[in-house]
Coordinates of C-alpha atoms and ligand atoms in Angstrom, one line a residue:
P1 CA 0.0 0.1 0.2
D2 CA 0.9 3.6 -0.5
Y3 CA 1.9 5.7 2.4
T4 CA 2.4 9.3 3.4
V5 CA 4.3 10.3 6.4
T6 CA 4.3 14.0 7.0
V7 CA 6.9 15.1 9.1
D8 CA 6.7 18.9 10.1
P9 CA 10.0 19.8 12.1
D10 CA 9.2 23.1 12.9
R11 CA 6.6 21.7 15.3
T12 CA 8.3 20.9 19.0
G13 CA 7.5 17.1 20.3
P14 CA 8.6 16.3 24.0
S15 CA 12.4 16.3 24.5
I16 CA 13.9 12.6 24.8
N17 CA 16.1 11.7 27.9
D18 CA 19.6 11.2 26.7
R19 CA 19.5 8.6 29.3
M20 CA 16.2 7.2 28.2
Y21 CA 17.6 3.7 27.2
G22 CA 19.5 1.4 29.6
V23 CA 20.2 -2.0 30.8
F24 CA 18.6 -4.0 33.7
F25 CA 21.3 -6.5 35.0
E26 CA 19.9 -9.4 37.5
D27 CA 21.8 -12.4 38.6
I28 CA 19.5 -14.6 37.0
N29 CA 20.4 -17.2 34.2
L30 CA 23.9 -17.6 36.0
A31 CA 24.4 -14.0 34.8
A32 CA 26.7 -12.9 37.7
D33 CA 29.2 -16.1 39.0
G34 CA 29.8 -18.2 35.6
G35 CA 28.5 -14.9 33.6
I36 CA 30.4 -11.4 33.8
Y37 CA 32.0 -12.0 37.2
A38 CA 35.1 -13.1 35.7
E39 CA 36.0 -15.6 38.9
L40 CA 36.6 -19.3 36.8
L41 CA 35.9 -21.3 40.1
R42 CA 32.8 -22.3 41.0
N43 CA 31.9 -22.1 44.8
R44 CA 35.4 -21.0 45.8
S45 CA 34.8 -20.3 49.3
F46 CA 32.9 -23.7 50.0
E47 CA 29.6 -21.6 51.2
F48 CA 27.0 -23.3 49.0
L49 CA 23.7 -24.4 50.9
P50 CA 20.5 -26.8 49.8
V51 CA 18.7 -24.2 49.4
D52 CA 16.3 -25.0 46.9
N53 CA 18.4 -27.3 45.5
P54 CA 18.8 -30.0 47.8
A55 CA 22.0 -31.4 45.4
Y56 CA 24.2 -28.2 47.1
T57 CA 26.5 -28.7 49.5
G58 CA 30.1 -27.1 50.4
L59 CA 31.7 -29.2 48.4
T60 CA 29.8 -28.4 45.0
G61 CA 32.4 -27.6 42.6
W62 CA 34.8 -29.5 43.6
T63 CA 36.0 -33.3 44.0
T64 CA 39.0 -34.9 46.1
G65 CA 42.0 -36.6 44.7
A66 CA 45.3 -37.6 46.0
E67 CA 48.8 -38.2 43.7
G68 CA 51.9 -40.1 44.6
G69 CA 50.6 -42.3 47.2
G70 CA 49.2 -39.2 49.5
S71 CA 45.9 -39.5 51.3
G72 CA 43.8 -37.6 53.5
T73 CA 40.0 -36.5 54.0
A74 CA 38.4 -33.3 53.2
T75 CA 35.1 -32.0 54.9
T76 CA 33.7 -28.2 54.5
V77 CA 33.4 -26.8 57.8
D78 CA 31.7 -23.6 59.9
D79 CA 33.1 -23.4 63.3
N80 CA 35.2 -20.9 65.3
A81 CA 38.3 -21.4 62.7
R82 CA 36.1 -19.6 60.0
L83 CA 37.7 -16.8 57.8
N84 CA 35.4 -14.6 59.2
E85 CA 31.6 -13.7 59.9
R86 CA 30.3 -13.4 56.7
N87 CA 32.3 -16.1 54.6
R88 CA 31.8 -18.8 57.2
T89 CA 32.4 -22.0 55.9
Y90 CA 36.2 -23.3 55.0
L91 CA 37.9 -26.8 53.5
R92 CA 39.3 -28.3 56.3
L93 CA 42.1 -31.5 55.1
A94 CA 43.0 -34.0 57.2
L95 CA 46.4 -34.9 55.7
A96 CA 47.9 -38.3 55.8
S97 CA 50.8 -38.5 53.9
P98 CA 53.9 -39.2 55.8
D99 CA 55.7 -40.8 53.4
G100 CA 55.4 -38.3 50.2
G101 CA 52.7 -37.5 47.8
R102 CA 49.9 -35.3 48.1
Y103 CA 46.1 -34.9 48.8
G104 CA 43.8 -32.3 48.0
V105 CA 40.5 -31.1 45.8
T106 CA 39.8 -30.0 42.2
N107 CA 37.3 -27.4 40.7
A108 CA 36.0 -28.0 37.6
G109 CA 34.8 -24.5 37.0
F110 CA 31.2 -24.1 35.6
H111 CA 29.5 -26.2 33.3
T112 CA 32.3 -27.5 30.6
G113 CA 34.8 -26.2 32.8
I114 CA 37.2 -23.4 33.1
A115 CA 37.8 -21.6 30.0
L116 CA 41.6 -20.5 29.5
T117 CA 43.3 -18.8 26.4
A118 CA 46.7 -20.3 25.1
G119 CA 49.3 -17.7 26.4
A120 CA 47.5 -16.3 28.9
R121 CA 47.8 -15.4 32.5
Y122 CA 45.7 -16.4 35.3
D123 CA 46.1 -15.1 38.9
F124 CA 45.7 -17.8 41.5
S125 CA 45.2 -17.0 45.3
V126 CA 43.6 -18.9 48.7
W127 CA 43.5 -18.3 51.9
A128 CA 45.2 -21.2 54.5
R129 CA 46.4 -22.0 57.8
T130 CA 48.1 -24.9 58.8
D131 CA 48.4 -26.7 62.3
A132 CA 52.1 -28.7 60.8
P133 CA 55.0 -27.3 62.5
D134 CA 57.2 -27.2 59.6
G135 CA 54.4 -25.9 57.4
T136 CA 52.1 -27.7 54.8
P137 CA 53.7 -27.6 50.9
L138 CA 50.9 -26.8 48.2
A139 CA 51.0 -27.6 44.4
V140 CA 48.8 -25.4 42.4
T141 CA 48.3 -27.1 38.4
L142 CA 45.9 -26.3 35.8
H143 CA 44.9 -29.6 33.8
D144 CA 42.6 -31.0 31.5
P145 CA 39.7 -33.8 32.6
N146 CA 42.2 -36.4 32.1
G147 CA 45.1 -35.0 34.3
Q148 CA 47.2 -33.4 31.4
P149 CA 48.5 -30.3 32.2
L150 CA 47.4 -27.0 30.9
G151 CA 49.9 -24.5 32.5
G152 CA 52.9 -24.6 34.7
A153 CA 52.6 -25.5 38.6
L154 CA 52.8 -23.1 41.3
T155 CA 54.3 -24.2 44.7
R156 CA 53.8 -22.5 48.2
T157 CA 54.6 -23.3 51.9
V158 CA 51.7 -22.7 54.2
R159 CA 52.9 -21.8 57.7
G160 CA 51.2 -20.9 60.6
D161 CA 47.9 -21.4 62.4
T162 CA 46.2 -18.4 61.4
W163 CA 44.9 -17.1 57.9
I164 CA 46.8 -15.8 55.2
R165 CA 46.7 -15.3 51.4
Y166 CA 48.7 -16.9 49.1
A167 CA 48.8 -16.1 45.6
G168 CA 50.8 -16.4 42.5
T169 CA 50.2 -16.6 38.6
L170 CA 49.9 -19.5 36.0
T171 CA 50.1 -19.2 32.1
A172 CA 47.9 -21.5 30.4
T173 CA 49.4 -23.3 27.6
R174 CA 46.5 -24.7 25.6
T175 CA 43.1 -22.8 24.8
T176 CA 40.1 -24.9 26.0
D177 CA 37.1 -24.5 28.0
A178 CA 37.2 -27.6 30.2
A179 CA 40.1 -27.2 32.4
R180 CA 40.3 -28.2 35.6
L181 CA 42.1 -26.5 38.6
S182 CA 43.8 -28.6 41.3
V183 CA 45.1 -27.8 45.1
R184 CA 46.6 -30.6 46.4
A185 CA 49.1 -30.8 49.9
G186 CA 51.8 -32.9 51.1
G187 CA 52.5 -34.1 54.9
T188 CA 50.3 -34.8 57.7
G189 CA 48.4 -32.3 59.7
T190 CA 45.2 -30.3 59.4
L191 CA 45.3 -27.7 56.7
R192 CA 42.5 -25.0 56.0
L193 CA 41.4 -23.6 53.1
D194 CA 39.2 -20.8 51.9
M195 CA 38.1 -18.5 48.9
V196 CA 40.3 -20.2 46.6
S197 CA 40.4 -18.2 43.4
L198 CA 41.4 -17.9 39.9
F199 CA 40.8 -14.9 37.8
P200 CA 41.8 -14.2 33.9
R201 CA 44.5 -11.3 34.3
D202 CA 42.5 -9.9 31.2
T203 CA 39.1 -8.1 32.7
F204 CA 37.3 -5.4 31.5
K205 CA 39.6 -2.5 31.6
G206 CA 42.0 -4.3 33.5
R207 CA 40.2 -4.1 36.8
P208 CA 41.2 -6.7 39.8
N209 CA 38.0 -8.5 40.9
G210 CA 36.7 -7.3 37.5
L211 CA 34.4 -8.5 34.7
R212 CA 34.3 -10.9 32.0
R213 CA 35.5 -8.5 29.2
D214 CA 33.3 -10.0 26.1
L215 CA 30.3 -9.8 28.0
A216 CA 31.0 -6.6 29.6
E217 CA 32.2 -5.2 26.2
K218 CA 28.8 -6.4 25.1
V219 CA 26.8 -4.3 27.2
A220 CA 29.3 -1.1 26.7
A221 CA 28.8 -1.5 23.3
L222 CA 24.9 -1.1 23.7
K223 CA 25.8 2.7 25.3
P224 CA 23.0 2.6 28.0
G225 CA 21.9 5.1 29.8
F226 CA 21.7 3.9 32.9
V227 CA 22.4 0.2 34.7
R228 CA 19.3 -1.0 36.5
F229 CA 21.0 -3.6 39.4
P230 CA 21.0 -5.9 41.0
G231 CA 17.4 -7.4 40.6
G232 CA 14.5 -8.1 39.9
C233 CA 12.6 -10.7 42.0
L234 CA 16.1 -11.0 43.8
V235 CA 16.3 -7.8 45.6
N236 CA 13.1 -8.4 47.8
T237 CA 12.6 -12.0 48.2
G238 CA 14.0 -14.5 50.2
S239 CA 13.9 -13.8 54.4
H240 CA 14.1 -10.4 55.7
H241 CA 14.3 -11.9 59.0
G242 CA 17.9 -12.3 58.8
Y243 CA 18.7 -15.2 60.6
D244 CA 17.4 -18.9 60.1
A245 CA 16.5 -20.5 63.3
A246 CA 18.3 -23.6 62.6
S247 CA 21.6 -22.5 60.9
G248 CA 21.8 -18.8 63.2
W249 CA 22.7 -17.7 59.6
P250 CA 20.3 -16.6 56.6
R251 CA 20.1 -18.9 54.5
A252 CA 17.8 -17.5 51.4
R253 CA 18.0 -13.8 52.4
S254 CA 17.1 -10.7 50.4
Y255 CA 19.6 -8.4 48.6
Q256 CA 21.4 -6.8 51.5
W257 CA 24.2 -4.3 49.7
K258 CA 26.5 -4.4 52.8
E259 CA 27.1 -8.2 52.6
T260 CA 28.2 -7.1 48.8
V261 CA 31.3 -4.5 49.8
G262 CA 34.7 -4.6 51.0
P263 CA 37.4 -7.4 50.7
V264 CA 35.9 -9.8 48.7
E265 CA 36.6 -12.5 51.1
T266 CA 34.6 -10.8 53.7
R267 CA 31.3 -10.8 51.5
A268 CA 28.8 -13.6 51.7
T269 CA 27.4 -16.1 49.3
N270 CA 23.4 -16.1 49.4
A271 CA 21.1 -19.1 47.9
N272 CA 19.2 -16.3 45.8
F273 CA 15.6 -16.3 44.4
W274 CA 16.6 -18.1 41.4
G275 CA 17.6 -21.4 42.9
Y276 CA 21.3 -21.3 42.9
N277 CA 24.1 -19.5 45.4
Q278 CA 25.6 -16.6 44.5
S279 CA 28.8 -15.2 45.8
Y280 CA 28.6 -11.4 46.0
G281 CA 32.2 -11.1 44.6
L282 CA 30.3 -8.7 42.1
G283 CA 28.6 -6.4 44.7
Y284 CA 27.8 -2.9 44.7
Y285 CA 31.5 -1.5 44.5
E286 CA 31.3 -3.5 41.3
Y287 CA 28.2 -2.3 40.0
L288 CA 28.7 1.3 40.6
Q289 CA 32.3 0.7 38.9
F290 CA 30.8 -0.9 36.1
A291 CA 28.1 1.8 35.1
E292 CA 30.9 4.7 35.8
D293 CA 33.4 2.8 33.0
I294 CA 30.5 2.7 30.6
G295 CA 29.1 6.0 31.0
A296 CA 25.9 4.7 32.6
M297 CA 23.7 6.0 35.0
P298 CA 23.8 3.7 38.0
L299 CA 20.3 2.9 39.3
P300 CA 19.8 0.8 42.2
V301 CA 16.7 -1.0 43.6
V302 CA 15.9 -1.5 47.2
P303 CA 13.9 -4.0 48.9
A304 CA 10.8 -2.1 50.5
L305 CA 10.0 -5.4 52.5
V306 CA 7.4 -6.4 50.9
T307 CA 7.9 -9.5 48.5
G308 CA 6.6 -9.8 45.1
C309 CA 7.5 -12.8 42.7
G310 CA 4.9 -15.2 43.7
Q311 CA 5.8 -14.9 47.7
N312 CA 3.5 -11.8 48.8
R313 CA 4.6 -11.2 52.3
A314 CA 5.3 -7.6 54.4
T315 CA 7.2 -7.4 57.4
H316 CA 5.7 -5.9 60.3
D317 CA 8.9 -5.9 62.1
E318 CA 9.8 -2.1 62.9
E319 CA 12.8 -2.7 63.8
L320 CA 14.3 -4.3 60.8
L321 CA 12.4 -1.7 58.5
R322 CA 14.4 1.3 60.5
R323 CA 17.4 -1.0 59.5
H324 CA 16.6 -1.3 55.8
I325 CA 15.5 2.3 55.7
Q326 CA 19.2 3.2 57.1
D327 CA 20.9 0.7 54.8
T328 CA 19.2 2.8 52.1
L329 CA 21.0 5.9 53.2
D330 CA 24.1 4.2 54.0
L331 CA 24.0 2.9 50.5
I332 CA 23.9 6.3 49.3
E333 CA 26.5 7.6 51.3
F334 CA 28.6 4.8 50.0
A335 CA 27.7 5.8 46.4
T336 CA 28.3 9.7 47.1
G337 CA 29.2 10.5 50.7
P338 CA 32.8 12.0 51.1
V339 CA 35.8 10.2 51.8
T340 CA 35.6 11.3 55.5
S341 CA 32.2 9.6 56.0
T342 CA 31.9 6.5 57.1
W343 CA 30.5 4.6 53.9
G344 CA 32.2 7.0 51.6
G345 CA 35.5 6.0 53.7
L346 CA 34.7 2.4 52.7
R347 CA 34.2 3.1 49.2
A348 CA 37.6 5.5 49.0
E349 CA 39.7 2.8 50.7
M350 CA 38.1 0.2 48.1
G351 CA 39.7 2.3 45.4
H352 CA 37.1 5.1 44.4
P353 CA 37.7 8.5 46.7
A354 CA 35.7 10.3 44.1
P355 CA 31.9 9.9 44.4
F356 CA 29.8 7.8 42.1
R357 CA 26.8 9.7 40.1
L358 CA 24.1 8.4 41.9
T359 CA 20.9 10.7 41.1
H360 CA 18.0 7.7 41.3
L361 CA 17.1 5.1 43.2
A362 CA 14.1 2.6 43.4
V363 CA 12.5 1.2 46.2
G364 CA 10.7 -2.2 45.7
N365 CA 10.6 -4.5 43.0
E366 CA 7.1 -5.9 42.3
E367 CA 5.9 -5.2 45.5
N368 CA 2.5 -6.3 44.8
L369 CA 0.6 -5.8 48.3
P370 CA -0.6 -1.9 47.8
D371 CA -1.3 -0.8 51.4
E372 CA 1.5 -2.6 52.8
F373 CA 4.0 -1.6 50.2
F374 CA 3.2 2.0 50.4
A375 CA 3.1 1.9 54.2
N376 CA 6.7 1.0 54.1
F377 CA 7.6 3.4 50.9
V378 CA 6.6 6.4 52.1
R379 CA 8.9 6.0 55.2
F380 CA 11.9 5.0 52.7
R381 CA 10.9 8.1 50.6
S382 CA 10.7 10.3 53.3
A383 CA 14.0 9.4 55.0
I384 CA 15.8 9.8 51.6
E385 CA 14.7 13.3 50.4
A386 CA 15.3 14.8 53.7
A387 CA 18.6 13.6 53.8
Y388 CA 19.3 13.4 49.5
P389 CA 16.9 15.9 48.5
G390 CA 18.4 15.4 44.8
I391 CA 17.7 11.7 44.5
T392 CA 14.8 10.6 42.3
V393 CA 12.9 7.9 44.8
I394 CA 11.3 5.8 42.0
S395 CA 8.0 3.6 43.4
N396 CA 6.9 0.2 42.0
S397 CA 3.6 -0.9 40.2
G398 CA 3.9 -4.9 40.6
P399 CA 4.2 -6.5 37.6
D400 CA 1.5 -5.5 35.0
D401 CA -1.0 -8.1 34.9
A402 CA -3.7 -6.0 33.6
G403 CA -5.4 -6.5 36.6
V404 CA -6.9 -4.5 39.7
T405 CA -3.1 -4.7 41.8
F406 CA -1.6 -3.0 39.2
D407 CA -4.7 -0.3 39.0
R408 CA -4.2 0.1 42.9
L409 CA -0.5 0.6 42.9
W410 CA -0.8 3.1 40.4
E411 CA -3.8 5.2 41.8
R412 CA -2.1 5.3 45.2
N413 CA 1.4 6.2 43.3
R414 CA -0.4 9.3 41.8
A415 CA -2.1 10.2 45.4
T416 CA 1.2 10.3 46.9
G417 CA 2.9 12.4 44.0
V418 CA 5.5 9.8 43.6
P419 CA 8.2 11.2 40.8
M420 CA 8.5 8.1 38.9
V421 CA 7.1 4.4 38.9
D422 CA 8.5 1.3 37.8
E423 CA 6.5 -0.8 35.3
H424 CA 7.3 -4.4 34.2
Y425 CA 5.6 -6.3 31.6
Y426 CA 6.7 -9.4 29.5
N427 CA 4.0 -9.7 26.6
S428 CA 3.6 -11.5 23.0
P429 CA 4.7 -9.7 20.6
T430 CA 1.0 -9.4 19.3
W431 CA 0.9 -7.3 22.4
F432 CA 3.1 -5.2 21.7
L433 CA 2.2 -4.5 18.3
Q434 CA -1.6 -3.7 19.9
H435 CA -0.3 -1.3 22.8
N436 CA 2.3 0.7 20.7
R437 CA -0.6 3.8 22.1
R438 CA -0.3 3.1 25.8
Y439 CA 1.4 5.7 27.0
D440 CA -0.7 8.4 24.6
D441 CA -3.1 8.7 27.3
Y442 CA -1.3 8.7 30.5
D443 CA -1.6 11.7 32.6
R444 CA 1.0 14.0 31.7
A445 CA 0.9 15.8 34.8
G446 CA 1.3 12.6 36.7
P447 CA 4.3 10.4 38.0
K448 CA 6.9 9.9 35.0
V449 CA 7.6 6.3 33.9
F450 CA 10.3 3.7 34.5
L451 CA 10.0 0.8 32.4
G452 CA 12.6 -1.0 34.1
E453 CA 11.5 -4.2 32.5
Y454 CA 9.8 -5.8 29.5
A455 CA 10.2 -8.0 26.5
S456 CA 8.3 -9.6 24.0
Q457 CA 8.0 -13.6 24.6
D458 CA 10.5 -15.8 22.5
N459 CA 13.5 -14.9 21.1
K460 CA 13.0 -14.6 17.4
L461 CA 13.3 -12.0 15.0
F462 CA 9.0 -11.1 14.9
N463 CA 9.8 -10.3 18.8
S464 CA 12.5 -7.9 18.2
L465 CA 10.5 -6.2 15.3
A466 CA 7.7 -5.9 17.8
E467 CA 9.5 -4.4 20.4
A468 CA 11.2 -1.7 17.9
A469 CA 7.8 -1.1 16.7
Y470 CA 6.8 -0.4 20.6
M471 CA 10.2 1.5 21.2
T472 CA 8.4 3.8 18.8
G473 CA 5.7 4.4 21.1
L474 CA 7.9 4.8 24.0
E475 CA 9.5 7.3 22.5
R476 CA 6.9 9.2 21.2
N477 CA 5.6 9.6 24.7
A478 CA 9.3 10.6 26.0
D479 CA 7.6 13.2 28.0
V480 CA 6.3 10.6 30.3
V481 CA 8.4 7.5 29.9
R482 CA 11.7 8.7 30.5
L483 CA 13.5 5.4 31.2
A484 CA 13.2 1.7 29.6
S485 CA 15.4 -1.1 29.9
Y486 CA 14.4 -4.5 28.2
A487 CA 15.4 -7.7 30.8
P488 CA 16.9 -9.9 31.7
L489 CA 20.2 -8.8 30.3
L490 CA 22.3 -12.2 30.3
A491 CA 21.8 -15.7 29.8
N492 CA 24.2 -18.6 30.3
V493 CA 22.9 -21.0 27.9
D494 CA 23.8 -23.9 30.3
E495 CA 21.6 -22.6 33.1
V496 CA 18.4 -20.7 31.8
Q497 CA 16.0 -19.6 34.3
W498 CA 14.1 -17.0 32.5
R499 CA 13.8 -16.6 28.5
P500 CA 14.0 -14.4 25.9
D501 CA 17.2 -12.5 27.1
L502 CA 19.4 -10.2 25.7
I503 CA 22.9 -11.5 25.4
W504 CA 23.7 -14.9 25.9
F505 CA 27.3 -16.7 26.7
D506 CA 28.8 -19.8 27.3
N507 CA 32.4 -20.4 29.3
D508 CA 34.4 -18.9 26.2
E509 CA 31.7 -17.4 23.8
S510 CA 28.9 -14.8 23.7
W511 CA 26.3 -13.5 21.6
G512 CA 23.6 -10.9 21.1
S513 CA 20.1 -12.0 20.3
T514 CA 18.0 -9.5 17.3
S515 CA 16.6 -7.9 20.3
Y516 CA 20.4 -6.9 21.5
Q517 CA 20.7 -5.4 17.9
V518 CA 17.2 -3.6 18.2
Q519 CA 18.0 -2.3 21.6
K520 CA 21.7 -1.1 20.2
L521 CA 20.1 0.6 17.3
F522 CA 17.8 2.7 19.6
M523 CA 20.7 3.4 22.5
N524 CA 23.4 4.4 20.1
N525 CA 21.0 6.8 18.4
V526 CA 18.9 8.5 21.0
G527 CA 17.3 11.4 19.4
D528 CA 16.7 15.2 21.4
R529 CA 13.4 15.5 21.0
V530 CA 10.3 13.8 19.0
V531 CA 9.4 15.5 15.5
P532 CA 5.4 15.1 15.5
S533 CA 4.7 13.0 12.0
R534 CA 1.8 11.9 10.8
A535 CA 1.0 8.7 8.2
T536 CA -1.5 8.6 5.9
G537 CA -2.7 6.1 3.4
K538 CA -4.6 2.8 3.7
V539 CA -5.1 1.9 7.0
V540 CA -4.5 -1.8 7.6
R541 CA -7.2 -2.4 10.7
P542 CA -6.8 -5.8 12.9
Q543 CA -9.3 -8.1 11.6
P544 CA -10.8 -11.6 12.7
I545 CA -8.9 -14.1 10.9
T546 CA -11.3 -16.2 8.4
G547 CA -11.4 -19.7 7.6
A548 CA -10.7 -23.0 9.0
I549 CA -9.2 -21.8 12.1
G550 CA -10.3 -19.3 14.0
L551 CA -8.5 -17.3 17.2
S552 CA -10.4 -19.3 19.6
T553 CA -8.9 -22.6 17.8
W554 CA -5.6 -21.5 17.8
A555 CA -5.7 -20.8 21.4
T556 CA -6.0 -24.5 22.2
S557 CA -3.3 -27.0 22.3
A558 CA -4.9 -29.1 19.7
R559 CA -3.1 -30.6 16.9
Y560 CA -2.9 -29.5 13.3
D561 CA -1.6 -30.5 9.7
D562 CA -1.7 -28.9 6.5
V563 CA -1.5 -25.4 7.4
R564 CA -1.7 -22.9 4.9
V565 CA -2.2 -19.0 5.6
T566 CA -3.4 -16.6 2.5
A567 CA -3.6 -13.0 2.5
P568 CA -6.7 -11.3 1.0
D569 CA -5.1 -11.0 -2.6
G570 CA -4.4 -14.6 -2.6
T571 CA -0.9 -14.6 -1.8
V572 CA 0.3 -17.7 0.1
L573 CA 2.0 -16.3 3.5
F574 CA 3.0 -19.2 5.0
E575 CA 2.1 -23.0 4.4
D576 CA 3.2 -26.7 5.4
D577 CA 1.9 -30.2 5.3
F578 CA 4.5 -31.1 7.8
S579 CA 5.0 -34.2 5.6
T580 CA 7.0 -35.2 2.5
G581 CA 4.7 -33.3 0.0
A582 CA 2.3 -36.2 -1.1
D583 CA -0.7 -33.9 -1.0
G584 CA 0.7 -31.1 -3.4
W585 CA 1.5 -28.7 -0.6
T586 CA 5.0 -27.2 -0.6
P587 CA 6.5 -28.9 1.8
L588 CA 8.5 -26.2 3.7
A589 CA 9.9 -28.4 6.4
N590 CA 9.2 -32.6 7.4
R591 CA 8.4 -31.9 11.0
G592 CA 5.2 -34.2 11.9
A593 CA 2.3 -32.6 14.0
W594 CA 2.9 -30.0 15.9
S595 CA 1.1 -27.9 18.7
V596 CA -0.1 -24.6 19.3
V597 CA -0.7 -23.4 22.7
D598 CA -2.1 -19.9 24.0
G599 CA -2.7 -17.7 20.9
G600 CA -0.5 -18.8 18.3
Y601 CA 2.7 -20.1 20.3
V602 CA 4.3 -23.1 19.1
Q603 CA 5.6 -25.4 21.7
S604 CA 9.2 -26.1 20.4
D605 CA 12.2 -24.2 18.2
T606 CA 12.0 -25.2 14.6
A607 CA 12.4 -23.1 11.5
A608 CA 9.3 -23.5 9.8
Q609 CA 7.5 -23.3 13.4
D610 CA 8.8 -19.6 13.4
T611 CA 7.3 -18.4 10.1
L612 CA 3.9 -20.4 11.6
V613 CA 4.2 -18.1 14.8
K614 CA 4.9 -15.3 12.6
A615 CA 1.6 -16.2 10.8
A616 CA -0.4 -16.5 13.6
E617 CA 0.6 -13.6 15.1
I618 CA -0.1 -11.5 11.9
A619 CA -3.4 -13.2 11.4
T620 CA -4.3 -12.0 14.9
S621 CA -3.5 -8.6 14.6
D622 CA -3.4 -6.6 11.7
Y623 CA -4.2 -8.7 8.5
D624 CA -7.2 -10.2 6.8
L625 CA -6.0 -13.6 6.5
T626 CA -7.2 -16.9 5.7
V627 CA -5.9 -19.9 7.6
R628 CA -6.6 -23.5 6.7
A629 CA -5.6 -26.5 8.4
T630 CA -6.9 -30.1 9.3
K631 CA -7.1 -30.5 12.6
L632 CA -5.2 -33.8 13.7
A633 CA -6.6 -34.4 17.0
G634 CA -7.6 -32.2 20.6
Ligands
LIG1 O1 13.5 -10.2 34.4 C1 13.1 -11.5 35.3 C2 11.9 -11.3 36.7 O2 11.0 -11.0 35.9 C3 12.7 -10.5 37.2 O3 13.5 -10.6 38.4 C4 11.2 -9.5 37.9 O4 11.0 -8.5 38.4 C5 10.2 -9.9 36.9 O5 9.1 -10.6 37.5

């Protein structure tokens, strides 16, 4: 069809926030440990707990072994000999090799193993103590799964029964994604080890305790205006009540930023909402540093103590609430306070005397009990605004489930006069195409919108196109939508809790999805202001599908064969008989029968089905199509 687009550059539309498009980082899909945090060893501090996953133990990621006739036993222990109060469990080796040989442990890294590049250097370190009067000899080696060496060995002698850090560098002799690191000790006595670490020297911007370069560079290439972190459901779920009665130590707890700063060996490990244990090696300092390194505004999210994410609990513990409010004030001091302040001083000690440029902070993530959330939120907000009037405090609206809770939270947000509200939604591509005008009617005098999480469900080109189309609607309403971030950002192919995701990776490779390219296009080309425009021509209106299958039928999980989708002018957009073509239809693929679930979604992931999903999505939105198919069953 012929369209005319009329653009009037002299008319002024809303200005667009330079920082409008950003990224949302959450430790989901192994995004941090085993992901962007460059540490190569899994469970380096022997802290894993069986929360959510009974298979986890203090020795997850490790195996024991001996060489040269050595022997011993290995136990993980949390007792008074611990490294410190947060990093509690350590490895105790009872060594029994009086006549030579060695005994110890081997770490297999994440999934396939440790990724090494030939010629690259790797920094090893360990905290250790021994009761052997003459010290304990330690040998550290990189090798393949069969024990073949992959780098020079490192030897150290551990002396004295107090914790000391031992370190050295290993150079890889081969490129692999399946290396192992072994730490073996000789002699007799009790050797205690903790924080066994192996880091590539080559991190993003060469930062110590830094980020995996390829992943950080992919995020940086987006040129994001902001980084929202550290979650998501990860932030506000878990136990707010701190200490688990049985262990005396919190097991799965909400994100407490103070556990994530200071020397890495004093940071906690947490069994997080996404079913695995995360170290806090990547903590608040590293997030703030990363945001600064890529020219983005840091945007932390703190819990308001009303869990969403399916848990829907609120705290009524006044003391705990007061502590979290104070923690939030301390967090702002950590990011922006002078070096003479307590928390600004810690930031300086960690290597950043100058303040970070923190201007926005979100309180609550999908905390969708309106009364309870607002009771807490207003107290956070007034404390923050009183102490730091320059900080914009962002409220939340729960997940947009098109339900009462979302509306009630929005009513309260409006009534309370909050400056900005965080919205989240994950919907079908059709939804995104149909809701391009969502923000056209938002109250211009009301709170601004921070679209903190959105994505069209699935990782296909059509999803990305739908997102791009939708983003034109965000931008047209740039006076209301001030910030927007796709979610989630990162996914390890071997451990996926959520899809779609923007950047995928394994131990040594990474790649962006088509949505990554869309985000990059928008982020790299943020306009100054909207120029009003008008399109005229034949307008295609959404029509019901005609033919053998109607929309309601598509929405079942029945099985079909012989599918053809035809446009009004007779053009066949898609057809597939899912057989060898004996009936005269063009066989696009031989997939057998397939099933369609929920509004045109196909369960498995094949090229022909991609096309069908696309056809079905179009059919349910903008075109008058004929869809024919033979129903097999269901
Ligand atoms: O982005 C994945 C999850 O989706 C986030 O943790 C949560 O906020 C939302 O429900």
